[in-house]
Tab-separated table of C-alpha atoms and ligand atoms in Angstrom:
chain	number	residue	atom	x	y	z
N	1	UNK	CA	93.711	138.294	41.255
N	2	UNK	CA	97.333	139.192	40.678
N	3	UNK	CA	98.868	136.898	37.951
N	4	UNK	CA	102.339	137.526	39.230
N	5	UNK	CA	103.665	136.742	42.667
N	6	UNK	CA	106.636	138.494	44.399
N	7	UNK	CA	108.070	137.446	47.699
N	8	UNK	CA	110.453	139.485	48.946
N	9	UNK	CA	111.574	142.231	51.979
N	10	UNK	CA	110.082	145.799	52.587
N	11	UNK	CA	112.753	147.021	53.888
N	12	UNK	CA	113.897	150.178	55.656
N	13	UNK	CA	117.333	151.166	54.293
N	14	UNK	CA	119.918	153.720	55.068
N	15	UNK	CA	122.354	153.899	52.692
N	16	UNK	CA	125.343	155.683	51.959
N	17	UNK	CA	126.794	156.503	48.601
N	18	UNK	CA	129.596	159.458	47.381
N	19	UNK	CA	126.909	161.360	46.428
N	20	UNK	CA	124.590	161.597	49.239
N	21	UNK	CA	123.459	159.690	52.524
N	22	UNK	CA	119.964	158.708	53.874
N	23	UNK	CA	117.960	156.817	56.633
N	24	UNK	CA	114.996	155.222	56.624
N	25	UNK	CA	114.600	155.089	53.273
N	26	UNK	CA	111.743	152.861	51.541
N	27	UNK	CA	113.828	149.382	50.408
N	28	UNK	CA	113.375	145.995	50.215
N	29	UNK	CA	113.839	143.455	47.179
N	30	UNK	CA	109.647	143.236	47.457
N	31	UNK	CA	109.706	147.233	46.875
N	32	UNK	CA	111.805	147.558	44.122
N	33	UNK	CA	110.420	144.664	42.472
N	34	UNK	CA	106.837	144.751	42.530
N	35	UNK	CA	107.083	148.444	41.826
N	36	UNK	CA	108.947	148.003	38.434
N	37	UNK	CA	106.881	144.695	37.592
N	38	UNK	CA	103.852	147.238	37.993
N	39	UNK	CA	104.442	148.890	34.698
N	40	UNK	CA	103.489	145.754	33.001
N	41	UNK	CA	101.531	143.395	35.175
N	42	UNK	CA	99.416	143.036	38.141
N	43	UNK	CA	101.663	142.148	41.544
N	44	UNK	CA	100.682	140.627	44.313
N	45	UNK	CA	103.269	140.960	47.423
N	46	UNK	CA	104.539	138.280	50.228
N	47	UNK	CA	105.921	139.791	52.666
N	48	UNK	CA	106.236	141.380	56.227
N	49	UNK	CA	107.214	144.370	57.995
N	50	UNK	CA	107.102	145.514	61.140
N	51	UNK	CA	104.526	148.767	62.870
N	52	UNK	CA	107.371	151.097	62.372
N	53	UNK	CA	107.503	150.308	58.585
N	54	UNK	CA	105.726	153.966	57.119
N	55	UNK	CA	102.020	153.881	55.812
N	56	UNK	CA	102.901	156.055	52.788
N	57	UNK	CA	105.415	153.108	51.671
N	58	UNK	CA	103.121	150.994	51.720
N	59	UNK	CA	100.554	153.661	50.202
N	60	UNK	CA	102.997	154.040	47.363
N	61	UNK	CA	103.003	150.545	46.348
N	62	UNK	CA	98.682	150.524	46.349
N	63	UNK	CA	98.692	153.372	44.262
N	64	UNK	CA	100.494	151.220	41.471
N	65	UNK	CA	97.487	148.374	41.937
N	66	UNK	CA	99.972	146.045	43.569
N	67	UNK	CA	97.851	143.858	45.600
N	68	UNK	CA	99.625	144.152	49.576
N	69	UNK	CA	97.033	141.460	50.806
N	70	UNK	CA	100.274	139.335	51.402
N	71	UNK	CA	102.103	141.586	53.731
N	72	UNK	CA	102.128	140.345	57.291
N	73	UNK	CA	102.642	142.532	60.107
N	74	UNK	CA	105.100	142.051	63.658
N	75	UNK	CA	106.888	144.178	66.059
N	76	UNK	CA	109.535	145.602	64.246
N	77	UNK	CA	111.005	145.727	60.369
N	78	UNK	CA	114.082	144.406	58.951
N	79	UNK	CA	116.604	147.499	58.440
N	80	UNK	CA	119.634	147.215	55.970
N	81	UNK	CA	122.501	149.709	56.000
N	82	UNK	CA	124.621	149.710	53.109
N	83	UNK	CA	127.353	152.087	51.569
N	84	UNK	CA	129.214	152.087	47.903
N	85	UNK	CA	132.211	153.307	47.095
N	86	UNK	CA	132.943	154.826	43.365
N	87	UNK	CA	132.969	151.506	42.242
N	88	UNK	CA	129.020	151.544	42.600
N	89	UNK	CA	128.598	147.888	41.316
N	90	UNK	CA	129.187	146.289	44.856
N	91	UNK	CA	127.554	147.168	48.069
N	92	UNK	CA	128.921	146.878	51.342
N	93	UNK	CA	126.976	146.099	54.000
N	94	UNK	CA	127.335	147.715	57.135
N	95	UNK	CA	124.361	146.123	59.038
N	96	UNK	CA	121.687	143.678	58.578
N	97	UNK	CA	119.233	143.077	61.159
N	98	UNK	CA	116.654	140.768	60.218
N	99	UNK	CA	113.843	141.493	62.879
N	100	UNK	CA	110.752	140.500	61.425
N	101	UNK	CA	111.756	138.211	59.255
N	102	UNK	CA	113.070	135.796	61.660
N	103	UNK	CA	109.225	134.977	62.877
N	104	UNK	CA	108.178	135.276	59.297
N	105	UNK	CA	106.057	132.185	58.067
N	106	UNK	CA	104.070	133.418	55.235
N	107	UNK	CA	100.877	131.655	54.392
N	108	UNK	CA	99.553	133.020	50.546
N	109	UNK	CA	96.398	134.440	50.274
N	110	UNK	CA	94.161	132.064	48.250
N	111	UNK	CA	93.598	134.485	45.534
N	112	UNK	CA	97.804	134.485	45.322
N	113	UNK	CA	97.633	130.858	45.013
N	114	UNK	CA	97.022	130.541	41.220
N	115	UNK	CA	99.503	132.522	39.886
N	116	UNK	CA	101.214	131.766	36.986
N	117	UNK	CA	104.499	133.809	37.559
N	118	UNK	CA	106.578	133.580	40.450
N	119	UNK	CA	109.723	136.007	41.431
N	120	UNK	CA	111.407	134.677	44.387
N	121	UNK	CA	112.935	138.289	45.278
N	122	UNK	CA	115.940	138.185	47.620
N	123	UNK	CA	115.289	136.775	50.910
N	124	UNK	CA	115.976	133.838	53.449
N	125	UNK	CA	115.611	130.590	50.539
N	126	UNK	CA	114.118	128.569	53.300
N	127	UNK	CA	110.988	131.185	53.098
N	128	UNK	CA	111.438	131.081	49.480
N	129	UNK	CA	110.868	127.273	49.937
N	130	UNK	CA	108.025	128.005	51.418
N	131	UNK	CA	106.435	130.273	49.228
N	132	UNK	CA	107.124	127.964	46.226
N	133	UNK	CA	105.518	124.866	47.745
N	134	UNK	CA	102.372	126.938	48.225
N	135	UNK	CA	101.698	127.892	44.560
N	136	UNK	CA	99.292	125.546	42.486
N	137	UNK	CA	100.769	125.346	38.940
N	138	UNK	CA	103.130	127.889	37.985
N	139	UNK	CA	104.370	128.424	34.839
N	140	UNK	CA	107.408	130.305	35.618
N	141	UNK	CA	109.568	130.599	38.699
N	142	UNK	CA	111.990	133.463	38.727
N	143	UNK	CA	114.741	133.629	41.881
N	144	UNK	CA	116.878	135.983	43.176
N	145	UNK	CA	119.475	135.839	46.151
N	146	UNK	CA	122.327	137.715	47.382
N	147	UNK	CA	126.049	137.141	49.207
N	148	UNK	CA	124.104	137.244	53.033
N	149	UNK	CA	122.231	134.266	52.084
N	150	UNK	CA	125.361	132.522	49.876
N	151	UNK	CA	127.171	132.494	53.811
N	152	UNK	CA	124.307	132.043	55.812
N	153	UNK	CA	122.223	129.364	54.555
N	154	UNK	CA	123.565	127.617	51.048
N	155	UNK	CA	121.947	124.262	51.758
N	156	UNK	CA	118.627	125.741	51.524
N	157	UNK	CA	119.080	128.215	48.931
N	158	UNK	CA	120.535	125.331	46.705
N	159	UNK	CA	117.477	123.725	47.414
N	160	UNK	CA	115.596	126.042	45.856
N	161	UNK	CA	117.372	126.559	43.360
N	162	UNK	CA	115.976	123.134	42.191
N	163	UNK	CA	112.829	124.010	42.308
N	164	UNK	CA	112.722	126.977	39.688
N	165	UNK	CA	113.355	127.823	36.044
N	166	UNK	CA	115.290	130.965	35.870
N	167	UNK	CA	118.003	132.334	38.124
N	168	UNK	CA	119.065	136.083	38.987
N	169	UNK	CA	122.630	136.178	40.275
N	170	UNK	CA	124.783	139.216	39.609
N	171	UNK	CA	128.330	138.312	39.077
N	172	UNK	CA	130.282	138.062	42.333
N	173	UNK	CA	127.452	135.544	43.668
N	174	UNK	CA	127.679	133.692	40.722
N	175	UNK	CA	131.340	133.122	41.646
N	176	UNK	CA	131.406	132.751	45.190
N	177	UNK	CA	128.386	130.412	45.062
N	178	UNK	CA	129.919	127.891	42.474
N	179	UNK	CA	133.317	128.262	43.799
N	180	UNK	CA	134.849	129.401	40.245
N	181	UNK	CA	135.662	132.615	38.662
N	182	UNK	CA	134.692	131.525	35.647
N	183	UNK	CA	130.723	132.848	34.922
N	184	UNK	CA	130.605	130.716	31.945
N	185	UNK	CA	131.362	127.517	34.456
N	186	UNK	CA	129.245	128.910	37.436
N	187	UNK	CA	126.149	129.138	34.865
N	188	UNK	CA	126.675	125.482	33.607
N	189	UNK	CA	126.690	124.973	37.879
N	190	UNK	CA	123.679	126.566	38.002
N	191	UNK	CA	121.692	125.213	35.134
N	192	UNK	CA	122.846	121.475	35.699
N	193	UNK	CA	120.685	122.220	39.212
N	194	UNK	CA	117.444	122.550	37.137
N	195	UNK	CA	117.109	125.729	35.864
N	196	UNK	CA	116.147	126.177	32.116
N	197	UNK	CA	117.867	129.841	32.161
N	198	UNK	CA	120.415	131.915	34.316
N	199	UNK	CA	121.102	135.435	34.078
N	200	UNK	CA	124.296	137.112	35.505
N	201	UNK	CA	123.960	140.377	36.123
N	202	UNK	CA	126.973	142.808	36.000
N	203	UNK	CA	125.773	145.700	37.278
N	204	UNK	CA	126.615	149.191	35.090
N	205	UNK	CA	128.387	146.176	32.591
N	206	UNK	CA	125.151	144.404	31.371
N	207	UNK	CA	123.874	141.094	31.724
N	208	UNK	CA	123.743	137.605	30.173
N	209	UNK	CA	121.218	134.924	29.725
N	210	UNK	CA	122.574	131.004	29.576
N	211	UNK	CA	120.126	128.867	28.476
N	212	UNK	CA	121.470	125.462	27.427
N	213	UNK	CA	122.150	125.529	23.955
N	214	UNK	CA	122.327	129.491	23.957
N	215	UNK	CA	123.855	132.500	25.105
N	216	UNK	CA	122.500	136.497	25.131
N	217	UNK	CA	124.456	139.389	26.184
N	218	UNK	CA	123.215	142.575	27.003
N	219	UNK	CA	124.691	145.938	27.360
N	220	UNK	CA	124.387	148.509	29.994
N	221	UNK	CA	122.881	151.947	29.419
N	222	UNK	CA	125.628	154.620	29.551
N	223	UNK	CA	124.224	156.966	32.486
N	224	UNK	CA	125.193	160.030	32.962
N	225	UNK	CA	123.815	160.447	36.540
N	226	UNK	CA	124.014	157.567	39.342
N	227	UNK	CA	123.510	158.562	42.543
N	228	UNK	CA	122.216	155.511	44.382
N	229	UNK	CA	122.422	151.737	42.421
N	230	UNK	CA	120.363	149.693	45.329
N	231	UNK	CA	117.584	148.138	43.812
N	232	UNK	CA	118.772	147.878	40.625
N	233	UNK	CA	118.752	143.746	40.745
N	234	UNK	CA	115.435	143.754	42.270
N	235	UNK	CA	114.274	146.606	39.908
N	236	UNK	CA	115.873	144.854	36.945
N	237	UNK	CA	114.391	141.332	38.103
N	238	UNK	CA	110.937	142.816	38.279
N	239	UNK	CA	110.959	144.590	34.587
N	240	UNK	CA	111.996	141.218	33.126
N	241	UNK	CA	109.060	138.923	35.251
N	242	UNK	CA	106.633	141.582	34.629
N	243	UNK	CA	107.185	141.944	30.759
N	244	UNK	CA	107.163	138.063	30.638
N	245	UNK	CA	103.663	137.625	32.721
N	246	UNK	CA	101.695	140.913	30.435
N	247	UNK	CA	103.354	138.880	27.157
N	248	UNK	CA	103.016	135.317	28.705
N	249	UNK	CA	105.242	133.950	26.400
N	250	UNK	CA	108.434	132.200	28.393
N	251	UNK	CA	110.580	131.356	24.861
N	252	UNK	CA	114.151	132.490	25.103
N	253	UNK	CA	113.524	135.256	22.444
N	254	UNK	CA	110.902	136.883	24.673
N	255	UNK	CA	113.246	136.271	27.452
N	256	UNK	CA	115.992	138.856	25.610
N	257	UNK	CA	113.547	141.553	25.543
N	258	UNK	CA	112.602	141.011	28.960
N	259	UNK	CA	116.294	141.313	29.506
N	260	UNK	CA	116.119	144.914	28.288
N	261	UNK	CA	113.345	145.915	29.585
N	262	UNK	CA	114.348	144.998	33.161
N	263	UNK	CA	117.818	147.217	32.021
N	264	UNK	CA	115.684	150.127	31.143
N	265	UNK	CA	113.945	150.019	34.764
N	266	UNK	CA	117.437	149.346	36.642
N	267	UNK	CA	118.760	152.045	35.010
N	268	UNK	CA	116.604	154.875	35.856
N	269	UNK	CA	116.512	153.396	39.379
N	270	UNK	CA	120.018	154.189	39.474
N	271	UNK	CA	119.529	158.021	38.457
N	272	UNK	CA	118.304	158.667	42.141
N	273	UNK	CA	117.848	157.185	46.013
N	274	UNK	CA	115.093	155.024	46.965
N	275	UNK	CA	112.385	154.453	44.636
N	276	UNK	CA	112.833	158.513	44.205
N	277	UNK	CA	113.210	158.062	40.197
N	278	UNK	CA	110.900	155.036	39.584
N	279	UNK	CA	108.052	156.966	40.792
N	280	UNK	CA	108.385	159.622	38.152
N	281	UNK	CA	108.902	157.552	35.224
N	282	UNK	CA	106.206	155.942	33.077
N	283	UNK	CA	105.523	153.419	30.094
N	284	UNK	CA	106.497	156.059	27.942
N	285	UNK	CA	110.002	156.497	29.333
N	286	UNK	CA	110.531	152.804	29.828
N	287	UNK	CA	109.543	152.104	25.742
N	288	UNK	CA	111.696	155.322	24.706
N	289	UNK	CA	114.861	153.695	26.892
N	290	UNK	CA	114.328	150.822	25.573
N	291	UNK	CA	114.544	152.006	21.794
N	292	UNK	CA	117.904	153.493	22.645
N	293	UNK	CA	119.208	150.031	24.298
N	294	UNK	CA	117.686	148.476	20.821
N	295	UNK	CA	119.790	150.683	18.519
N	296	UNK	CA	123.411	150.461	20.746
N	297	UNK	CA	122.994	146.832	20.020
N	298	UNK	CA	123.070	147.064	16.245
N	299	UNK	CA	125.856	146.702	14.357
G	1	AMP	P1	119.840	145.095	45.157
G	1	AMP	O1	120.604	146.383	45.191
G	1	AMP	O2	118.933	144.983	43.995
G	1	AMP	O3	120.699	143.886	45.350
G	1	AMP	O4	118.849	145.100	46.441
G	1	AMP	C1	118.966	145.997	47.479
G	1	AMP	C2	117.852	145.816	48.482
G	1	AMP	O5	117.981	144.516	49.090
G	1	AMP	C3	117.927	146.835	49.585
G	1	AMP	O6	116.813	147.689	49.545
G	1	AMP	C4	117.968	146.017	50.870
G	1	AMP	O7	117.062	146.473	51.817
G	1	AMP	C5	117.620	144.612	50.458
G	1	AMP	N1	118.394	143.630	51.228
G	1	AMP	C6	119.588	143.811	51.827
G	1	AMP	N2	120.012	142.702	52.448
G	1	AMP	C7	119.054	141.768	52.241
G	1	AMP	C8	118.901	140.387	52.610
G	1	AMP	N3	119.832	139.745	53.328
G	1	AMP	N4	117.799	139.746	52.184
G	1	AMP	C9	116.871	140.382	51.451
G	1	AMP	N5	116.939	141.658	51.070
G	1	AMP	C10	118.019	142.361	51.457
């Protein structure tokens, strides 16, 4: 029985950054987070995809245990195209065409239905709705969204952001979906919704963590080689879940180190296209990364 639960997209992505371009890549917030939550816990997936989606995608994911007994399957996937610029923090999108998830109504498999952890990946918040009302008694929600679903549909994604305890935003959602450019004022938005944490991501900058009586900020990890930041938030946002579910222990000080875990992942997802680096790293790598992130914060 997985103990955490990630619904999310599997994705097929061609993306274009200065330092190369591909098509048909393996993507998806579902991807990159159930893959880095799989270095500490046991994932089970929501999700769907279409017949064109590639076996060996889906083959990578088994081969890390994560349980795919949640992935429905319809006529054809969802495809993002994206491109970045030097300034590799933002992504532009160049296309989004839903497909599949349009017809998407997921129903959890019963053995999904008691888990304890919950990470609300990026996807349409009325199916995030959905997936939330389904779970028995978790004890942590964890929810992620992006600027496509800020425009598109911010009734229901502020909906659901009622209905969880710990928000993912990176910075320029954080703004444009509390109307401020403040992130101080945006997380006090956020947390007077319901939320006992929010974390503001900042891409290659860091993140921080607002609780309500306390504030954590984390640094980046100075990389030498980015070739390809997508998945970093999903990446990062899986690390942090997946260190909290193996430790089960939700306090705020646990929450910091999840913080740096999920900065170790992001940042070798960074080093390479796709899941391309993830796939060669282990625990080993991850604990090593994270010693390094433990001594630039001393001072
Ligand atoms: P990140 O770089 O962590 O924000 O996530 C990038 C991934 O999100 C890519 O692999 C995309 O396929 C996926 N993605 C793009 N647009 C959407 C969307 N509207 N909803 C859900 N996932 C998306």
């Amino acid at each position: 029985m997985p103990n955490l639960l990630i619904a999310g997209t599997l994705n097929l992505d061609d993306v274009e950054t200065p330092f190369g371009k591909v098509q048909g890549i393996m993507g998806g917030s579902a991807s990159f987070a159930s893959y880095a939550a799989s270095f500490f816990a046991k994932p089970g997936v929501v999700s769907v995809i279409g017949r064109d989606y590639p076996k060996e995608y889906l083959a990578l994911l088994e081969q890390r245990g994560i349980d795919l007994s949640g992935v429905e399957v319809r006529e054809k996937s969802f495809r993002w195209a994206g491109s970045y610029e030097y300034d590799m923090n933002e992504a532009k999108t160049l296309r989004t065409e839903l497909n599949c998830l349009t017809e998407f109504d997921p129903k959890l498999p019963k053995q999904y239905r008691d888990a304890t952890y919950v990470f609300l990946a990026n996807i349409d918040p009325e199916l995030q709705l959905k997936v939330v009302q389904q779970v028995r008694k978790p004890k942590l929600i964890v929810m992620d969204t992006m600027n496509f679903w800020i425009e598109h549909k911010k009734d229901a994604l502020l909906e659901a952001i009622k209905r969880i305890d710990v928000l993912v935003l990176n910075d320029g959602e954080a703004r444009q979906l509390f109307g401020t450019p403040n992130l101080v004022k945006a997380a006090q938005a956020a947390l007077k919704l319901g939320p006992k944490a929010v974390i503001i991501k900042k891409g290659e900058h860091g993140a921080l963590l607002f609780t309500d009586g306390t504030h954590f900020s984390a640094g980046a990890y100075p990389l030498e080689t980015i070739k390809d930041p997508t998945g970093c938030g999903d990446a990062f946002a899986g690390g942090f879940i997946g260190w909290l579910a193996k430790t089960d222990d939700i306090s705020e000080r646990n929450m910091r180190k999840a913080i740096i875990y999920g900065s170790a992942i992001a940042s070798f997802n960074a080093e390479d296209f796709s899941l391309n680096r993830l796939k060669q790293i282990t625990e080993k790598d991850i604990e090593k990364r994270f010693g390094e992130f433990k001594e630039m914060g001393e001072f």
